[in-house]
mmCIF file of C-alpha atoms (C1' of nucleotides) in Angstrom:
data_model
loop_
_atom_site.group_PDB
_atom_site.id
_atom_site.type_symbol
_atom_site.label_atom_id
_atom_site.label_comp_id
_atom_site.label_asym_id
_atom_site.label_seq_id
_atom_site.Cartn_x
_atom_site.Cartn_y
_atom_site.Cartn_z
ATOM 1 C CA UNK A 8 -66.556 -39.678 85.991
ATOM 2 C CA UNK A 9 -62.964 -40.913 85.546
ATOM 3 C CA UNK A 10 -62.021 -44.308 83.888
ATOM 4 C CA UNK A 11 -61.113 -45.873 87.315
ATOM 5 C CA UNK A 12 -64.608 -44.997 88.786
ATOM 6 C CA UNK A 13 -66.380 -46.286 85.651
ATOM 7 C CA UNK A 14 -64.325 -49.501 85.730
ATOM 8 C CA UNK A 15 -65.261 -49.968 89.364
ATOM 9 C CA UNK A 16 -68.894 -49.351 88.636
ATOM 10 C CA UNK A 17 -68.994 -51.737 85.751
ATOM 11 C CA UNK A 18 -67.268 -54.540 87.560
ATOM 12 C CA UNK A 19 -68.774 -54.279 91.019
ATOM 13 C CA UNK A 20 -71.049 -57.172 92.023
ATOM 14 C CA UNK A 21 -69.814 -59.309 89.332
ATOM 15 C CA UNK A 22 -68.713 -63.001 89.597
ATOM 16 C CA UNK A 23 -66.117 -62.583 86.847
ATOM 17 C CA UNK A 24 -64.865 -60.085 84.234
ATOM 18 C CA UNK A 25 -63.411 -61.496 81.015
ATOM 19 C CA UNK A 26 -61.094 -59.610 80.891
ATOM 20 C CA UNK A 27 -60.434 -56.642 83.104
ATOM 21 C CA UNK A 28 -57.721 -55.284 80.719
ATOM 22 C CA UNK A 29 -60.102 -55.454 77.770
ATOM 23 C CA UNK A 30 -62.784 -53.778 79.699
ATOM 24 C CA UNK A 31 -60.469 -50.879 80.574
ATOM 25 C CA UNK A 32 -59.443 -50.525 76.990
ATOM 26 C CA UNK A 33 -63.034 -50.349 75.998
ATOM 27 C CA UNK A 34 -63.579 -47.305 78.092
ATOM 28 C CA UNK A 35 -61.492 -45.192 75.825
ATOM 29 C CA UNK A 36 -64.403 -45.070 73.418
ATOM 30 C CA UNK A 37 -68.102 -45.449 73.905
ATOM 31 C CA UNK A 38 -68.824 -49.086 74.578
ATOM 32 C CA UNK A 39 -72.182 -50.697 74.262
ATOM 33 C CA UNK A 40 -73.528 -53.605 76.444
ATOM 34 C CA UNK A 41 -76.267 -56.042 76.016
ATOM 35 C CA UNK A 42 -78.038 -58.661 78.183
ATOM 36 C CA UNK A 43 -80.464 -61.231 76.854
ATOM 37 C CA UNK A 44 -83.489 -62.789 78.577
ATOM 38 C CA UNK A 45 -85.349 -65.717 77.216
ATOM 39 C CA UNK A 46 -88.934 -65.079 77.908
ATOM 40 C CA UNK A 47 -89.869 -68.331 79.543
ATOM 41 C CA UNK A 48 -91.174 -68.773 83.197
ATOM 42 C CA UNK A 49 -92.322 -65.827 85.277
ATOM 43 C CA UNK A 50 -89.844 -63.227 86.153
ATOM 44 C CA UNK A 51 -88.590 -63.241 89.828
ATOM 45 C CA UNK A 52 -86.233 -61.514 92.159
ATOM 46 C CA UNK A 53 -83.238 -63.311 90.751
ATOM 47 C CA UNK A 54 -83.720 -61.399 87.548
ATOM 48 C CA UNK A 55 -84.091 -58.309 89.443
ATOM 49 C CA UNK A 56 -80.427 -58.421 90.537
ATOM 50 C CA UNK A 57 -79.071 -58.469 86.965
ATOM 51 C CA UNK A 58 -81.540 -55.716 85.913
ATOM 52 C CA UNK A 59 -80.500 -53.641 88.789
ATOM 53 C CA UNK A 60 -76.965 -53.782 87.514
ATOM 54 C CA UNK A 61 -78.096 -52.246 84.220
ATOM 55 C CA UNK A 62 -78.387 -49.055 86.217
ATOM 56 C CA UNK A 63 -74.708 -49.279 86.867
ATOM 57 C CA UNK A 64 -74.041 -49.563 83.222
ATOM 58 C CA UNK A 65 -76.190 -46.505 82.437
ATOM 59 C CA UNK A 66 -74.443 -44.550 85.195
ATOM 60 C CA UNK A 67 -71.049 -45.463 83.707
ATOM 61 C CA UNK A 68 -72.149 -44.095 80.394
ATOM 62 C CA UNK A 69 -72.515 -47.481 78.670
ATOM 63 C CA UNK A 70 -75.452 -47.848 76.282
ATOM 64 C CA UNK A 71 -77.581 -50.856 77.201
ATOM 65 C CA UNK A 72 -79.531 -53.135 74.893
ATOM 66 C CA UNK A 73 -81.959 -55.653 76.316
ATOM 67 C CA UNK A 74 -82.649 -58.586 74.112
ATOM 68 C CA UNK A 75 -85.890 -60.378 74.632
ATOM 69 C CA UNK A 76 -84.801 -63.661 73.150
ATOM 70 C CA UNK A 77 -88.025 -65.006 72.046
ATOM 71 C CA UNK A 78 -86.743 -67.676 69.661
ATOM 72 C CA UNK A 79 -84.338 -68.940 72.371
ATOM 73 C CA UNK A 80 -87.182 -69.397 74.600
ATOM 74 C CA UNK A 81 -88.636 -71.986 72.347
ATOM 75 C CA UNK A 82 -85.348 -73.408 71.171
ATOM 76 C CA UNK A 83 -84.527 -74.488 74.755
ATOM 77 C CA UNK A 84 -86.764 -77.606 75.241
ATOM 78 C CA UNK A 85 -89.741 -75.520 74.153
ATOM 79 C CA UNK A 86 -89.761 -73.921 77.585
ATOM 80 C CA UNK A 87 -92.170 -71.354 76.005
ATOM 81 C CA UNK A 88 -94.856 -72.561 73.712
ATOM 82 C CA UNK A 89 -94.450 -71.225 70.132
ATOM 83 C CA UNK A 90 -97.883 -69.471 70.373
ATOM 84 C CA UNK A 91 -97.023 -67.700 73.622
ATOM 85 C CA UNK A 92 -93.727 -66.127 72.581
ATOM 86 C CA UNK A 93 -95.281 -62.757 71.783
ATOM 87 C CA UNK A 94 -97.275 -62.551 74.965
ATOM 88 C CA UNK A 95 -94.355 -63.553 77.123
ATOM 89 C CA UNK A 96 -92.040 -61.158 75.368
ATOM 90 C CA UNK A 97 -94.360 -58.388 76.133
ATOM 91 C CA UNK A 98 -94.684 -59.377 79.644
ATOM 92 C CA UNK A 99 -90.956 -59.513 79.975
ATOM 93 C CA UNK A 100 -90.334 -56.106 78.519
ATOM 94 C CA UNK A 101 -92.905 -54.633 80.787
ATOM 95 C CA UNK A 102 -91.427 -56.158 83.916
ATOM 96 C CA UNK A 103 -87.875 -55.360 82.964
ATOM 97 C CA UNK A 104 -88.875 -51.734 82.462
ATOM 98 C CA UNK A 105 -90.591 -51.639 85.839
ATOM 99 C CA UNK A 106 -87.637 -53.296 87.511
ATOM 100 C CA UNK A 107 -85.080 -50.993 86.066
ATOM 101 C CA UNK A 108 -87.238 -48.077 87.051
ATOM 102 C CA UNK A 109 -87.380 -49.336 90.577
ATOM 103 C CA UNK A 110 -83.650 -49.874 90.739
ATOM 104 C CA UNK A 111 -82.883 -46.325 89.799
ATOM 105 C CA UNK A 112 -82.200 -46.794 86.165
ATOM 106 C CA UNK A 113 -83.795 -45.244 83.069
ATOM 107 C CA UNK A 114 -85.888 -47.743 81.080
ATOM 108 C CA UNK A 115 -86.444 -45.244 78.373
ATOM 109 C CA UNK A 116 -82.881 -45.055 77.306
ATOM 110 C CA UNK A 117 -82.598 -48.737 77.007
ATOM 111 C CA UNK A 118 -82.857 -50.274 73.560
ATOM 112 C CA UNK A 119 -85.344 -53.228 73.739
ATOM 113 C CA UNK A 120 -84.948 -55.713 70.876
ATOM 114 C CA UNK A 121 -86.762 -58.974 70.149
ATOM 115 C CA UNK A 122 -84.803 -61.854 68.804
ATOM 116 C CA UNK A 123 -86.885 -62.505 65.715
ATOM 117 C CA UNK A 124 -86.332 -58.825 64.698
ATOM 118 C CA UNK A 125 -82.876 -59.597 63.416
ATOM 119 C CA UNK A 126 -82.273 -63.345 63.766
ATOM 120 C CA UNK A 127 -84.033 -64.071 60.658
ATOM 121 C CA UNK A 128 -81.982 -61.578 58.533
ATOM 122 C CA UNK A 129 -80.324 -63.253 55.670
ATOM 123 C CA UNK A 130 -76.728 -62.340 56.812
ATOM 124 C CA UNK A 131 -77.447 -63.647 60.319
ATOM 125 C CA UNK A 132 -78.918 -66.876 58.958
ATOM 126 C CA UNK A 133 -76.189 -67.525 56.577
ATOM 127 C CA UNK A 134 -73.596 -66.961 59.222
ATOM 128 C CA UNK A 135 -75.462 -69.331 61.524
ATOM 129 C CA UNK A 136 -75.268 -72.123 58.999
ATOM 130 C CA UNK A 137 -71.646 -71.634 58.480
ATOM 131 C CA UNK A 138 -71.023 -71.603 62.183
ATOM 132 C CA UNK A 139 -73.082 -74.927 62.347
ATOM 133 C CA UNK A 140 -70.839 -76.449 59.862
ATOM 134 C CA UNK A 141 -67.635 -75.308 61.564
ATOM 135 C CA UNK A 142 -68.451 -76.111 65.186
ATOM 136 C CA UNK A 143 -68.389 -79.615 66.601
ATOM 137 C CA UNK A 144 -71.270 -81.151 68.393
ATOM 138 C CA UNK A 145 -69.339 -81.723 71.545
ATOM 139 C CA UNK A 146 -67.907 -78.188 71.628
ATOM 140 C CA UNK A 147 -71.490 -76.867 71.266
ATOM 141 C CA UNK A 148 -72.887 -79.200 73.906
ATOM 142 C CA UNK A 149 -70.155 -78.148 76.311
ATOM 143 C CA UNK A 150 -70.877 -74.544 75.638
ATOM 144 C CA UNK A 151 -74.716 -74.899 76.302
ATOM 145 C CA UNK A 152 -74.594 -77.328 79.188
ATOM 146 C CA UNK A 153 -75.031 -74.921 82.044
ATOM 147 C CA UNK A 154 -77.928 -73.108 80.185
ATOM 148 C CA UNK A 155 -79.962 -75.332 78.060
ATOM 149 C CA UNK A 156 -82.049 -78.002 79.745
ATOM 150 C CA UNK A 157 -80.140 -81.303 79.715
ATOM 151 C CA UNK A 158 -81.889 -84.516 78.706
ATOM 152 C CA UNK A 159 -81.238 -87.988 77.590
ATOM 153 C CA UNK A 160 -82.585 -87.194 74.236
ATOM 154 C CA UNK A 161 -81.609 -83.633 73.519
ATOM 155 C CA UNK A 162 -83.288 -81.670 70.725
ATOM 156 C CA UNK A 163 -81.312 -79.972 68.092
ATOM 157 C CA UNK A 164 -82.635 -76.678 69.195
ATOM 158 C CA UNK A 165 -80.509 -76.646 72.283
ATOM 159 C CA UNK A 166 -77.369 -76.774 70.033
ATOM 160 C CA UNK A 167 -78.455 -74.000 67.749
ATOM 161 C CA UNK A 168 -79.185 -72.070 70.913
ATOM 162 C CA UNK A 169 -75.504 -71.223 71.739
ATOM 163 C CA UNK A 170 -74.586 -70.447 68.102
ATOM 164 C CA UNK A 171 -77.335 -67.884 67.767
ATOM 165 C CA UNK A 172 -76.383 -66.316 71.068
ATOM 166 C CA UNK A 173 -72.919 -65.855 69.869
ATOM 167 C CA UNK A 174 -74.132 -64.235 66.721
ATOM 168 C CA UNK A 175 -76.478 -62.030 68.763
ATOM 169 C CA UNK A 176 -73.406 -60.269 70.140
ATOM 170 C CA UNK A 177 -72.328 -59.264 66.721
ATOM 171 C CA UNK A 178 -75.804 -58.427 65.332
ATOM 172 C CA UNK A 179 -76.529 -56.167 68.405
ATOM 173 C CA UNK A 180 -73.236 -54.508 67.967
ATOM 174 C CA UNK A 181 -72.466 -55.018 71.656
ATOM 175 C CA UNK A 182 -68.884 -54.651 73.038
ATOM 176 C CA UNK A 183 -69.872 -56.033 76.271
ATOM 177 C CA UNK A 184 -71.904 -59.253 76.936
ATOM 178 C CA UNK A 185 -73.564 -59.302 80.350
ATOM 179 C CA UNK A 186 -75.253 -62.325 81.938
ATOM 180 C CA UNK A 187 -75.239 -64.868 84.752
ATOM 181 C CA UNK A 188 -72.137 -66.875 85.171
ATOM 182 C CA UNK A 189 -74.065 -69.896 83.905
ATOM 183 C CA UNK A 190 -73.774 -68.204 80.505
ATOM 184 C CA UNK A 191 -69.932 -68.445 80.612
ATOM 185 C CA UNK A 192 -69.752 -71.541 78.458
ATOM 186 C CA UNK A 193 -71.671 -69.848 75.530
ATOM 187 C CA UNK A 194 -69.848 -66.644 75.606
ATOM 188 C CA UNK A 195 -66.545 -68.309 75.769
ATOM 189 C CA UNK A 196 -67.460 -70.112 72.582
ATOM 190 C CA UNK A 197 -68.642 -66.751 71.226
ATOM 191 C CA UNK A 198 -65.290 -65.200 72.040
ATOM 192 C CA UNK A 199 -63.657 -68.046 70.256
ATOM 193 C CA UNK A 200 -65.534 -68.160 67.044
ATOM 194 C CA UNK A 201 -66.917 -64.669 66.543
ATOM 195 C CA UNK A 202 -63.717 -63.233 64.985
ATOM 196 C CA UNK A 203 -64.146 -66.036 62.273
ATOM 197 C CA UNK A 204 -67.644 -64.725 61.584
ATOM 198 C CA UNK A 205 -66.969 -61.058 61.058
ATOM 199 C CA UNK A 206 -67.426 -59.976 64.756
ATOM 200 C CA UNK A 207 -65.198 -59.107 67.725
ATOM 201 C CA UNK A 208 -64.840 -61.123 70.821
ATOM 202 C CA UNK A 209 -67.014 -59.505 73.448
ATOM 203 C CA UNK A 210 -65.853 -58.456 76.842
ATOM 204 C CA UNK A 211 -67.843 -60.478 79.284
ATOM 205 C CA UNK A 212 -69.325 -59.581 82.633
ATOM 206 C CA UNK A 213 -70.866 -62.232 84.617
ATOM 207 C CA UNK A 214 -73.345 -61.981 87.530
ATOM 208 C CA UNK A 215 -73.117 -64.513 90.371
ATOM 209 C CA UNK A 216 -75.954 -66.939 90.491
ATOM 210 C CA UNK A 217 -77.791 -66.184 93.699
ATOM 211 C CA UNK A 218 -78.991 -68.969 96.035
ATOM 212 C CA UNK A 219 -82.545 -69.908 96.280
ATOM 213 C CA UNK A 220 -84.348 -69.394 99.481
ATOM 214 C CA UNK A 221 -84.341 -73.049 100.287
ATOM 215 C CA UNK A 222 -80.587 -73.414 99.881
ATOM 216 C CA UNK A 223 -78.648 -74.391 96.794
ATOM 217 C CA UNK A 224 -78.879 -72.467 93.643
ATOM 218 C CA UNK A 225 -82.203 -70.760 92.756
ATOM 219 C CA UNK A 226 -84.386 -73.063 90.819
ATOM 220 C CA UNK A 227 -87.159 -71.824 88.498
ATOM 221 C CA UNK A 228 -89.096 -74.904 89.197
ATOM 222 C CA UNK A 229 -89.188 -74.505 92.981
ATOM 223 C CA UNK A 230 -92.045 -72.104 93.702
ATOM 224 C CA UNK A 231 -91.105 -71.455 97.407
ATOM 225 C CA UNK A 232 -87.556 -70.942 96.730
ATOM 226 C CA UNK A 233 -87.967 -67.656 94.961
ATOM 227 C CA UNK A 234 -89.819 -64.411 95.302
ATOM 228 C CA UNK A 235 -92.086 -63.354 92.502
ATOM 229 C CA UNK A 236 -92.503 -59.901 91.229
ATOM 230 C CA UNK A 237 -96.194 -60.001 92.000
ATOM 231 C CA UNK A 238 -95.817 -61.390 95.590
ATOM 232 C CA UNK A 239 -97.549 -59.221 98.013
ATOM 233 C CA UNK A 240 -95.952 -58.069 101.293
ATOM 234 C CA UNK A 241 -97.528 -61.033 103.218
ATOM 235 C CA UNK A 242 -95.979 -63.526 100.707
ATOM 236 C CA UNK A 243 -92.632 -61.817 100.700
ATOM 237 C CA UNK A 244 -92.477 -61.977 104.433
ATOM 238 C CA UNK A 245 -93.517 -65.598 104.401
ATOM 239 C CA UNK A 246 -91.030 -66.714 101.867
ATOM 240 C CA UNK A 247 -88.166 -64.844 103.499
ATOM 241 C CA UNK A 248 -89.223 -66.214 106.864
ATOM 242 C CA UNK A 249 -89.068 -69.636 105.538
ATOM 243 C CA UNK A 250 -85.688 -69.213 103.903
ATOM 244 C CA UNK A 251 -82.746 -71.397 104.666
ATOM 245 C CA UNK A 252 -80.570 -69.060 106.776
ATOM 246 C CA UNK A 253 -77.903 -70.744 108.968
ATOM 247 C CA UNK A 254 -76.757 -68.447 111.748
ATOM 248 C CA UNK A 255 -73.366 -66.877 111.075
ATOM 249 C CA UNK A 256 -73.002 -68.502 107.773
ATOM 250 C CA UNK A 257 -72.548 -66.688 104.496
ATOM 251 C CA UNK A 258 -72.397 -69.583 102.155
ATOM 252 C CA UNK A 259 -75.665 -70.631 100.510
ATOM 253 C CA UNK A 260 -77.420 -68.016 102.434
ATOM 254 C CA UNK A 261 -80.106 -66.549 100.075
ATOM 255 C CA UNK A 262 -81.276 -63.857 102.398
ATOM 256 C CA UNK A 263 -77.791 -62.383 102.794
ATOM 257 C CA UNK A 264 -77.206 -62.590 99.015
ATOM 258 C CA UNK A 265 -80.336 -60.582 98.277
ATOM 259 C CA UNK A 266 -79.387 -57.993 100.814
ATOM 260 C CA UNK A 267 -75.943 -57.781 99.151
ATOM 261 C CA UNK A 268 -76.753 -57.706 95.480
ATOM 262 C CA UNK A 269 -80.129 -56.159 95.407
ATOM 263 C CA UNK A 270 -80.946 -54.202 98.549
ATOM 264 C CA UNK A 271 -77.453 -52.524 99.090
ATOM 265 C CA UNK A 272 -76.983 -51.310 95.561
ATOM 266 C CA UNK A 273 -80.231 -49.533 95.737
ATOM 267 C CA UNK A 274 -79.652 -48.151 99.248
ATOM 268 C CA UNK A 275 -76.188 -46.979 98.232
ATOM 269 C CA UNK A 276 -77.667 -45.122 95.284
ATOM 270 C CA UNK A 277 -79.982 -43.379 97.560
ATOM 271 C CA UNK A 278 -77.371 -42.712 100.204
ATOM 272 C CA UNK A 279 -79.248 -44.724 102.906
ATOM 273 C CA UNK A 280 -78.144 -47.177 105.514
ATOM 274 C CA UNK A 281 -79.595 -50.712 106.167
ATOM 275 C CA UNK A 282 -81.612 -50.471 109.389
ATOM 276 C CA UNK A 283 -82.555 -53.571 111.415
ATOM 277 C CA UNK A 284 -85.281 -52.665 113.811
ATOM 278 C CA UNK A 285 -84.779 -55.123 116.599
ATOM 279 C CA UNK A 286 -86.702 -55.587 119.888
ATOM 280 C CA UNK A 287 -85.011 -54.074 123.008
ATOM 281 C CA UNK A 288 -84.741 -57.471 124.554
ATOM 282 C CA UNK A 289 -82.300 -58.560 121.846
ATOM 283 C CA UNK A 290 -80.361 -55.405 121.828
ATOM 284 C CA UNK A 291 -82.400 -52.742 120.032
ATOM 285 C CA UNK A 292 -82.155 -51.296 116.531
ATOM 286 C CA UNK A 293 -79.020 -51.690 114.418
ATOM 287 C CA UNK A 294 -77.779 -49.651 111.495
ATOM 288 C CA UNK A 295 -75.266 -50.907 108.959
ATOM 289 C CA UNK A 296 -73.628 -48.472 106.598
ATOM 290 C CA UNK A 297 -72.134 -51.100 104.299
ATOM 291 C CA UNK A 298 -72.790 -54.703 103.443
ATOM 292 C CA UNK A 299 -69.389 -55.656 104.645
ATOM 293 C CA UNK A 300 -70.269 -54.334 108.245
ATOM 294 C CA UNK A 301 -73.566 -56.279 108.127
ATOM 295 C CA UNK A 302 -71.920 -59.476 107.028
ATOM 296 C CA UNK A 303 -69.269 -59.092 109.758
ATOM 297 C CA UNK A 304 -71.890 -58.557 112.430
ATOM 298 C CA UNK A 305 -73.738 -61.587 111.071
ATOM 299 C CA UNK A 306 -70.748 -63.828 111.189
ATOM 300 C CA UNK A 307 -69.777 -62.672 114.634
ATOM 301 C CA UNK A 308 -73.347 -63.602 115.737
ATOM 302 C CA UNK A 309 -74.255 -59.966 116.583
ATOM 303 C CA UNK A 310 -77.041 -60.035 114.036
ATOM 304 C CA UNK A 311 -79.573 -62.881 114.435
ATOM 305 C CA UNK A 312 -81.058 -64.596 111.375
ATOM 306 C CA UNK A 313 -84.598 -63.624 112.366
ATOM 307 C CA UNK A 314 -83.764 -60.108 112.745
ATOM 308 C CA UNK A 315 -81.962 -60.030 109.395
ATOM 309 C CA UNK A 316 -85.062 -61.634 107.857
ATOM 310 C CA UNK A 317 -87.413 -59.250 109.296
ATOM 311 C CA UNK A 318 -85.399 -56.276 107.824
ATOM 312 C CA UNK A 319 -84.563 -57.905 104.556
ATOM 313 C CA UNK A 320 -88.309 -58.676 103.938
ATOM 314 C CA UNK A 321 -89.213 -55.122 104.466
ATOM 315 C CA UNK A 322 -86.556 -53.814 101.913
ATOM 316 C CA UNK A 323 -87.219 -56.422 99.284
ATOM 317 C CA UNK A 324 -90.836 -55.644 99.362
ATOM 318 C CA UNK A 325 -90.166 -52.038 99.105
ATOM 319 C CA UNK A 326 -88.112 -52.756 95.980
ATOM 320 C CA UNK A 327 -90.695 -54.898 94.250
ATOM 321 C CA UNK A 328 -93.734 -52.865 95.292
ATOM 322 C CA UNK A 329 -93.717 -50.534 92.290
ATOM 323 C CA UNK A 330 -93.275 -53.474 89.989
ATOM 324 C CA UNK A 331 -96.037 -55.192 91.570
ATOM 325 C CA UNK A 332 -98.275 -52.286 91.055
ATOM 326 C CA UNK A 333 -97.357 -51.896 87.498
ATOM 327 C CA UNK A 334 -98.094 -55.470 86.824
ATOM 328 C CA UNK A 335 -101.381 -55.524 88.642
ATOM 329 C CA UNK A 336 -102.383 -52.463 86.549
ATOM 330 C CA UNK A 337 -102.009 -54.636 83.507
ATOM 331 C CA UNK A 338 -103.456 -58.019 84.370
ATOM 332 C CA UNK A 339 -103.808 -58.960 80.877
ATOM 333 C CA UNK A 340 -99.992 -59.157 80.532
ATOM 334 C CA UNK A 341 -99.799 -62.175 82.932
ATOM 335 C CA UNK A 342 -103.094 -63.740 81.871
ATOM 336 C CA UNK A 343 -101.908 -63.877 78.248
ATOM 337 C CA UNK A 344 -98.381 -64.993 78.986
ATOM 338 C CA UNK A 345 -99.372 -67.632 81.339
ATOM 339 C CA UNK A 346 -102.783 -68.744 80.631
ATOM 340 C CA UNK A 347 -102.305 -71.928 82.627
ATOM 341 C CA UNK A 348 -101.549 -70.151 85.877
ATOM 342 C CA UNK A 349 -103.828 -67.160 85.500
ATOM 343 C CA UNK A 350 -107.472 -67.307 84.565
ATOM 344 C "C1'" C B 21 -90.532 -97.716 55.005
ATOM 345 C "C1'" C B 22 -89.796 -101.821 58.696
ATOM 346 C "C1'" G B 23 -88.842 -103.887 63.631
ATOM 347 C "C1'" C B 24 -88.485 -103.450 68.892
ATOM 348 C "C1'" C B 25 -89.066 -100.708 73.556
ATOM 349 C "C1'" C B 26 -91.339 -96.886 76.600
ATOM 350 C "C1'" U B 27 -95.812 -93.730 78.581
ATOM 351 C "C1'" U B 28 -98.433 -94.867 86.407
ATOM 352 C "C1'" A B 29 -97.967 -89.044 92.177
ATOM 353 C "C1'" G B 30 -94.417 -82.596 91.081
ATOM 354 C "C1'" C B 31 -89.727 -85.854 89.938
ATOM 355 C "C1'" U B 32 -87.276 -91.043 89.393
ATOM 356 C "C1'" C B 33 -89.712 -95.377 89.001
ATOM 357 C "C1'" A B 34 -92.145 -100.324 90.991
ATOM 358 C "C1'" G B 35 -96.791 -102.970 90.103
ATOM 359 C "C1'" A B 36 -98.525 -106.072 84.322
ATOM 360 C "C1'" C B 37 -96.249 -112.610 82.888
ATOM 361 C "C1'" U B 38 -100.427 -115.168 87.415
ATOM 362 C "C1'" G B 39 -107.240 -109.108 86.119
ATOM 363 C "C1'" G B 40 -110.070 -107.686 92.054
ATOM 364 C "C1'" U B 41 -110.166 -99.593 90.473
ATOM 365 C "C1'" A B 42 -102.041 -98.308 93.034
ATOM 366 C "C1'" G B 43 -97.246 -98.144 95.735
ATOM 367 C "C1'" A B 44 -91.861 -96.738 97.117
ATOM 368 C "C1'" G B 45 -88.039 -93.079 97.361
ATOM 369 C "C1'" C B 46 -87.395 -87.923 96.676
ATOM 370 C "C1'" A B 47 -90.199 -83.418 96.815
ATOM 371 C "C1'" G B 48 -94.283 -81.051 99.335
ATOM 372 C "C1'" U B 49 -97.617 -79.705 103.735
ATOM 373 C "C1'" C B 50 -98.285 -79.677 108.957
ATOM 374 C "C1'" G B 51 -96.653 -80.260 114.077
ATOM 375 C "C1'" A B 52 -92.258 -80.897 117.984
ATOM 376 C "C1'" C B 53 -87.337 -78.837 118.968
ATOM 377 C "C1'" U B 54 -84.483 -74.519 118.338
ATOM 378 C "C1'" G B 55 -85.314 -66.488 119.030
ATOM 379 C "C1'" U B 56 -85.108 -67.898 111.799
ATOM 380 C "C1'" A B 57 -84.543 -71.577 108.357
ATOM 381 C "C1'" G B 58 -81.964 -76.199 108.022
ATOM 382 C "C1'" A B 59 -80.944 -80.989 110.347
ATOM 383 C "C1'" U B 60 -83.551 -84.507 113.400
ATOM 384 C "C1'" C B 61 -88.174 -86.778 115.138
ATOM 385 C "C1'" G B 62 -93.713 -87.417 114.537
ATOM 386 C "C1'" A B 63 -97.964 -87.171 111.231
ATOM 387 C "C1'" C B 64 -100.082 -86.158 106.515
ATOM 388 C "C1'" U B 65 -101.394 -84.894 101.262
ATOM 389 C "C1'" U B 66 -101.126 -86.045 96.086
ATOM 390 C "C1'" G B 67 -103.097 -89.724 90.770
ATOM 391 C "C1'" C B 68 -108.433 -88.886 83.704
ATOM 392 C "C1'" C B 69 -102.381 -95.570 85.720
ATOM 393 C "C1'" C B 70 -101.463 -91.512 77.552
ATOM 394 C "C1'" C B 71 -106.479 -91.705 74.612
ATOM 395 C "C1'" C B 72 -110.471 -94.809 72.289
ATOM 396 C "C1'" C B 73 -112.903 -99.429 71.466
ATOM 397 C "C1'" G B 74 -113.441 -104.371 72.931
ATOM 398 C "C1'" U B 75 -113.315 -109.219 76.322
ATOM 399 C "C1'" U B 76 -114.858 -109.836 81.582
ATOM 400 C "C1'" C B 77 -119.045 -109.803 87.228
ATOM 401 C "C1'" A B 78 -114.470 -106.947 87.434
ATOM 402 C "C1'" A B 79 -109.023 -103.871 83.239
ATOM 403 C "C1'" A B 80 -103.116 -99.785 85.200
ATOM 404 C "C1'" U B 81 -102.917 -105.324 84.123
ATOM 405 C "C1'" C B 82 -105.815 -109.102 78.685
ATOM 406 C "C1'" G B 83 -107.014 -108.042 72.903
ATOM 407 C "C1'" G B 84 -107.431 -104.283 68.875
ATOM 408 C "C1'" G B 85 -106.773 -99.360 67.129
ATOM 409 C "C1'" G B 86 -104.623 -94.589 67.951
ATOM 410 C "C1'" A B 87 -101.210 -90.540 69.927
ATOM 411 C "C1'" G B 88 -96.563 -89.045 71.859
ATOM 412 C "C1'" G B 89 -91.425 -90.300 72.883
ATOM 413 C "C1'" G B 90 -86.928 -93.488 72.407
ATOM 414 C "C1'" C B 91 -83.731 -97.075 69.951
ATOM 415 C "C1'" G B 92 -82.309 -99.885 65.945
ATOM 416 C "C1'" G B 93 -82.553 -101.539 60.701
ATOM 417 C "C1'" A B 94 -83.224 -100.909 55.629
ATOM 418 C "C1'" C B 95 -81.110 -97.611 51.588
ATOM 419 C "C1'" C B 96 -75.275 -96.570 50.860
ATOM 420 C "C1'" A B 97 -74.747 -99.409 42.244
#
RNA sequence: CCGCCCUUAGCUCAGACUGGUAGAGCAGUCGACUGUAGAUCGACUUGCCCCCCGUUCAAAUCGGGGAGGGCGGACCA
């Protein structure tokens, strides 16, 4: 694969690349990338879109490390209780492996790392204290504001959070940091301070944050606004059917976004088209080779929201089915990670 | 270490002074209208009122103790 193709593969479906030139320069060597997930709430389809992209990294010949940021999960407002960090980390890793597999990637060539495996090393810790001394409160707050839960009485942990995340880049020896666009503030801090702490500024790739099914950005606390990995076909259909989906509008349209960022990449990899089976009375079956064609038809009113939903639900269910199976094969994972919800 | 304030529905809070076992907004659920959803209209659900003890016929409400959280002070010879 030539550099132009690799560049295209790496930057597709991203919200922003910081910076394109730096990314291109990296491709002269053998760059490595990492993405971190704090094992907090149950994984859902929103995570799937970023994990799906890891397959692109692999295809472009970039080694991928997935950080299961266990300490971060507690540092951010104790989103995960201290005692459940191990169980949730295990559940996250198993889910991520299953998702990557389902998305056409190779989970076995991903390096999975837990935060506490290296975040307690002396060198890391010393560097963190030094960074704490040299970074102002307001700078740190600004960096974390989109990621860490905001409160009138913020805990110190939420400020340590972005400092550690910056150091993770260096500790994991990653050239590329990948994450949602909400992570931008933290990585911009990292790019700024890392050179003063023995590291290099990472090239950053940011994924768009997808809309929730009820409109507005996806919220982890709104059960109905997202599809869980363990939802059965009936639940997937029900949630998609109830989704906010204004006719002819692309903005804030969660269904369209899932088709674009999750379904299409998988279909492209398999060389298949998106097929909408539509009753004859409304015009019969439609086939879309590319997302752009589909979106154009939708905007023109040639594709009705109900027909889009029916087709999307089928494809989304197909994507999560293998994950659902793997998780139901290991019921202990969920029971131990979320004892309040299961058992 | 000391002082003051807070804790009520999933969320934000009212109700406490003047005891009679709870309310609003938002969220949610269900209908109507649309070939989806939303919007709109109509209906509806939800509570160890932080815990314990006491006073009382009766405690979210009064008294005592405790827990959790917040703010401030003291120390700066």
